C-alpha cells in the first residue's frame, strides 16, 4: 500500500456525463483519478474504478449479485416497517422523511437481507442501504438485522453482514440505541451454534452501528477507504479543536491500528468470503467462479465526445 | 448548592423566608402569620415547578452540579467498597470506577461512570467520558463478577464515550461493541441504573442488564440534546427543543419498556437530598436482586436476551 493511497481522502462524490442528449449515460468521470470510465465497465467491476480502484457506493442488490451464486438469493427482509413512536418533528416530520426514503429506495427499511449460497456454501447476507435515511438504524432496521441473524442460526448458515450507516437513528431516540444490544444478543445464538459471522464495513460505518454488530465479526473486513469510527469527524474536530490527520478513521487506518482484519477490494469479496467461511467451518476449499470482468470494446474516441 | 435557572424563584423565596425568620427572632415583631403564608407559597411554588418539569429541565437536573455521582451512591448504598484499578492492557481510566463491595452483606461487583464533583476532578475524570481503556476496565470487572458468580451493579452517568482522536485510534467503537457483547454473555444477575446522564453508546456499553432502572430525574438518550440541535437546527442553543423531541426522560423510557422501573427522587431532585435518594436506590437494588435470587445461569442469560429482544417499535407488514 502506498503512502499516497493511505493518506488520501475521499474526494466529493460527483458524476460527470459526457453523453449527448440522445445517448444513454455511457461514461462516468472517476472522482479520484478523473479517468473517463465506461459505465458498463464500472458496473462489471462492481462500481470499483478499473483505473485507480476507487470504490463508488454500490446499490444493495448489485452488491448481493456480486457476492452470491447466480440466482441463489431469496430475499427474506421487508417484513417490518418503521413507525413514529416519538412523533418526532424537527425541521420536518419523521413520517415525511421515512416516506421520502421509501420512495427513493422502494424499501421499507435500510436493511436488505436474505438467504443464498456463496460458492455452494449456505449463507445469510444482510446489507445496509445508505440510500435509505443514511443507512441509519431504527427499530425496524434492528429487527430486520436480528431476524436475519436468527434465520442464519435456524438454518445453519454463515452470516455475512455488510454495513453502511451513519449510526443509530436519532428520530427513534433511545429505541434506536437498544437495537445495538438486541442485534448483539442474536449474534450470541449464532456463536453458540458455531456459525461464522463476517462483517464487511463499507463507507461509512459509524456511530452505533460501528459500535455494535459491525465491530464484532469473527472476521472484520474493511472496504478500501471506507470511513469507520464511533464519533463523527465534525464532532471530533469540535471536541479536540484541531483538524484531523489525512486517512484518519479509514479502513486502512484501522487495519494498521489493529482493529480490522484486512482491507479487501470489493471485487475480491466473493472469493475471500468463500475461502474464509469454508475454512471456519472446516470444509473443503470451495471452487469459486471468479467474478466475470469483461471489458467491452470501447467505442472510438471522438464519437461520443462530439456535441450536437 | 447553586440553583438551576428554573429553580431561582424557589431559591429567592427560601432566602426571603430565612431573612424574615432572622428579623423575627432579632426583633419583637411577630412574623408567624407572614412566615406561614410564605411557607405555603413556597410549597406551592415547589409543586408547580417540580411536578411538571419540562424535558429540558430534567436534563438540567440530571446534570446538576451537586447531584450525587456514582462514588457518592457507592459510599451511601454499599459497604466495604474496594476500588480496583486499570484495564490490564493499556491504562487506568478515571472516567469509569469499579470494584468489590457489599450490599446488605451480599458481595457484589460495581461499575460506575464517574463525573467529577468539581472542575479539578472533572478534568481528572474527563467529565465521565470514557476512553477505550475505560470500557476495557469495565469488561474485566464484568469477567471478575462472572467468574465468582457475584451480582453486577452498573451505575450509568456519562455524557457519552469520549469523541477524541486518541479514543478513536484505540478503537472506541470496538470496545463499546465488545462491552455490550460481554454483557450479553454474563451468567450472573446484572442490574443497571441510570443515575444521571445516559449518553448514547457510551452508556449502553455498561447498561445491558437483566434490569435497567432509572432515577426519576435521570435521562437516557441516543444523542445529547445539544448534538441533536446542532444537527437539526445547526444551533446547539436549540437543545431545549431537541430534548422535547428526543423523549429522553424516565417516564418516556418506561413507556417504551427501555427501563423497567423509575426510582423516585426526593422533591427538587437527588442533589437536594442525597441520603434520601440513596435509600430509594438501595431499596430498588435489593428488591430486584431478590427477584432474581435462585435463578440459574441459563435462566439469567435467557431472560436478559428476552428483555432486549422485545425492544423496538415497528409495524409488521402483512
Ligand atoms: Zn479512478
Coordinates of N, CA and C in Angstrom, one line a residue, chain A residues 84-169:
Chain A
X84 N -43.6 5.8 14.0 CA -43.0 7.1 14.5 C -43.3 7.2 16.0
X85 N -42.7 6.3 16.8 CA -43.0 6.2 18.2 C -42.9 7.5 19.0
X86 N -41.9 8.4 18.6 CA -41.7 9.6 19.3 C -42.5 10.8 18.8
X87 N -43.2 10.5 17.7 CA -43.8 11.6 16.9 C -42.8 12.7 16.7
X88 N -41.7 12.3 16.2 CA -40.5 13.2 16.1 C -40.7 14.2 15.0
X89 N -40.5 15.5 15.4 CA -40.6 16.6 14.4 C -39.3 17.5 14.6
X90 N -38.6 17.7 13.6 CA -37.6 18.7 13.7 C -37.9 19.8 12.6
X91 N -37.1 19.9 11.6 CA -37.4 20.8 10.5 C -38.5 20.2 9.6
X92 N -38.7 18.9 9.8 CA -39.7 18.2 9.0 C -40.1 17.0 9.9
X93 N -41.2 16.4 9.5 CA -41.6 15.2 10.4 C -40.8 14.0 10.0
X94 N -40.7 13.1 11.0 CA -40.0 11.8 10.7 C -40.8 11.0 9.7
X95 N -42.1 11.1 9.8 CA -43.0 10.4 8.8 C -42.7 10.8 7.4
X96 N -42.5 12.1 7.2 CA -42.2 12.6 5.8 C -40.9 12.1 5.4
X97 N -39.9 12.1 6.3 CA -38.6 11.6 5.9 C -38.6 10.2 5.5
X98 N -39.4 9.4 6.3 CA -39.5 7.9 6.0 C -40.1 7.8 4.6
X99 N -41.1 8.6 4.4 CA -41.8 8.5 3.1 C -40.9 8.7 1.9
X100 N -40.0 9.7 2.1 CA -39.0 10.0 1.0 C -38.0 8.9 0.9
X101 N -37.6 8.3 2.0 CA -36.6 7.2 1.9 C -37.3 6.0 1.2
X102 N -38.5 5.7 1.5 CA -39.2 4.6 0.9 C -39.4 4.8 -0.6
X103 N -39.7 6.0 -1.0 CA -39.9 6.4 -2.4 C -38.5 6.2 -3.1
X104 N -37.5 6.7 -2.5 CA -36.2 6.7 -3.1 C -35.7 5.3 -3.3
X105 N -35.9 4.4 -2.4 CA -35.3 3.0 -2.4 C -36.3 1.9 -2.8
X106 N -37.6 2.2 -2.6 CA -38.6 1.1 -2.9 C -38.6 0.1 -1.7
X107 N -38.0 0.5 -0.6 CA -37.9 -0.5 0.5 C -38.5 0.2 1.8
X108 N -38.8 -0.7 2.7 CA -39.4 -0.2 4.0 C -38.4 0.1 5.0
X109 N -37.2 -0.3 4.9 CA -36.1 0.0 5.9 C -34.8 0.0 5.2
X110 N -33.8 0.3 5.9 CA -32.4 0.4 5.4 C -31.7 -0.9 5.4
X111 N -32.5 -2.0 5.6 CA -31.9 -3.3 5.6 C -32.5 -4.2 4.5
X112 N -31.6 -4.8 3.7 CA -32.0 -5.8 2.7 C -31.3 -7.1 3.0
X113 N -32.0 -8.2 3.2 CA -31.4 -9.4 3.6 C -32.1 -10.6 3.0
X114 N -31.4 -11.7 3.0 CA -31.9 -12.9 2.5 C -31.0 -14.1 2.6
X115 N -31.4 -15.3 2.1 CA -30.6 -16.4 2.1 C -30.1 -16.7 0.7
X116 N -29.0 -17.5 0.7 CA -28.4 -17.8 -0.6 C -27.2 -18.7 -0.5
X117 N -26.5 -18.9 -1.5 CA -25.3 -19.7 -1.4 C -24.1 -18.9 -2.0
X118 N -23.0 -19.1 -1.5 CA -21.8 -18.5 -1.9 C -20.8 -19.6 -2.2
X119 N -20.4 -19.8 -3.4 CA -19.6 -21.0 -3.8 C -20.2 -22.3 -3.2
X120 N -21.5 -22.3 -3.2 CA -22.2 -23.5 -2.7 C -22.4 -23.5 -1.2
X121 N -21.8 -22.6 -0.5 CA -21.9 -22.6 1.0 C -23.2 -21.8 1.4
X122 N -24.0 -22.4 2.3 CA -25.2 -21.7 2.7 C -24.9 -20.5 3.5
X123 N -25.5 -19.4 3.1 CA -25.3 -18.1 3.9 C -26.5 -17.3 4.0
X124 N -26.5 -16.4 5.0 CA -27.5 -15.3 5.0 C -26.7 -14.0 4.8
X125 N -27.2 -13.2 3.9 CA -26.5 -11.9 3.6 C -27.4 -10.8 4.0
X126 N -26.9 -9.9 4.8 CA -27.7 -8.7 5.2 C -26.9 -7.5 4.8
X127 N -27.5 -6.6 4.1 CA -26.8 -5.4 3.6 C -27.5 -4.2 4.1
X128 N -26.8 -3.2 4.6 CA -27.4 -1.9 5.0 C -27.4 -1.0 3.8
X129 N -28.4 -0.3 3.6 CA -28.6 0.6 2.4 C -28.4 2.1 2.8
X130 N -27.3 2.6 2.5 CA -27.0 4.0 2.8 C -28.0 5.0 2.2
X131 N -28.6 4.5 1.1 CA -29.6 5.4 0.4 C -30.9 5.6 1.2
X132 N -31.2 4.7 2.1 CA -32.3 4.8 3.0 C -32.0 5.5 4.3
X133 N -32.3 6.8 4.3 CA -32.0 7.6 5.5 C -30.6 7.4 6.0
X134 N -29.6 7.4 5.1 CA -28.2 7.3 5.5 C -27.9 6.0 6.2
X135 N -28.7 5.0 5.9 CA -28.5 3.7 6.5 C -28.7 3.6 8.0
X136 N -29.3 4.7 8.5 CA -29.4 4.8 10.0 C -30.3 3.6 10.5
X137 N -30.0 3.3 11.8 CA -30.6 2.1 12.4 C -31.7 2.5 13.4
X138 N -32.9 2.3 13.0 CA -34.0 2.5 13.9 C -34.5 1.1 14.3
X139 N -35.8 1.1 14.9 CA -36.3 -0.2 15.4 C -36.5 -1.2 14.3
X140 N -36.9 -0.8 13.1 CA -37.2 -1.8 12.0 C -35.9 -2.3 11.5
X141 N -34.9 -1.5 11.4 CA -33.6 -2.0 10.9 C -33.0 -3.0 11.9
X142 N -33.1 -2.6 13.2 CA -32.6 -3.5 14.2 C -33.4 -4.9 14.2
X143 N -34.7 -4.8 13.9 CA -35.5 -6.0 13.9 C -35.1 -6.8 12.6
X144 N -35.0 -6.2 11.5 CA -34.6 -7.0 10.3 C -33.2 -7.6 10.4
X145 N -32.3 -6.9 11.0 CA -31.0 -7.5 11.2 C -31.0 -8.7 12.2
X146 N -31.8 -8.5 13.3 CA -31.9 -9.5 14.3 C -32.6 -10.8 13.6
X147 N -33.6 -10.5 12.8 CA -34.3 -11.7 12.2 C -33.3 -12.4 11.2
X148 N -32.5 -11.6 10.5 CA -31.6 -12.2 9.5 C -30.6 -13.1 10.3
X149 N -30.1 -12.6 11.4 CA -29.2 -13.4 12.2 C -29.9 -14.7 12.7
X150 N -31.1 -14.5 13.2 CA -31.9 -15.6 13.7 C -32.1 -16.7 12.6
X151 N -32.3 -16.2 11.4 CA -32.5 -17.1 10.3 C -31.3 -17.9 10.0
X152 N -30.1 -17.2 10.1 CA -28.8 -18.0 9.9 C -28.7 -19.0 11.0
X153 N -29.0 -18.7 12.2 CA -28.9 -19.7 13.3 C -29.8 -20.9 13.0
X154 N -31.1 -20.5 12.7 CA -32.1 -21.6 12.5 C -31.7 -22.5 11.3
X155 N -31.2 -21.9 10.2 CA -30.9 -22.7 9.0 C -29.5 -23.1 8.9
X156 N -28.7 -22.9 10.0 CA -27.3 -23.4 10.0 C -26.5 -22.7 8.8
X157 N -26.7 -21.4 8.7 CA -26.0 -20.7 7.6 C -25.0 -19.8 8.2
X158 N -23.9 -19.5 7.5 CA -23.0 -18.5 7.9 C -23.6 -17.1 7.6
X159 N -23.2 -16.2 8.5 CA -23.8 -14.8 8.4 C -22.8 -13.8 7.8
X160 N -23.3 -13.1 6.8 CA -22.4 -12.0 6.2 C -23.2 -10.7 6.4
X161 N -22.6 -9.8 7.0 CA -23.3 -8.5 7.2 C -22.5 -7.4 6.7
X162 N -23.1 -6.6 5.7 CA -22.4 -5.5 5.1 C -23.0 -4.2 5.7
X163 N -22.1 -3.4 6.3 CA -22.6 -2.2 7.0 C -22.3 -1.0 6.1
X164 N -23.3 -0.1 6.1 CA -23.1 1.3 5.6 C -24.1 2.1 6.3
X165 N -23.7 2.9 7.3 CA -24.6 3.5 8.1 C -24.0 4.6 8.9
X166 N -24.7 5.7 9.1 CA -24.3 6.8 9.9 C -24.4 6.5 11.4
X167 N -25.1 5.4 11.7 CA -25.3 5.0 13.1 C -26.8 4.9 13.5
X168 N -27.0 5.0 14.8 CA -28.4 4.9 15.3 C -29.2 6.0 14.9
X169 N -30.5 5.8 14.6 CA -31.4 6.8 14.1 C -31.9 7.7 15.2

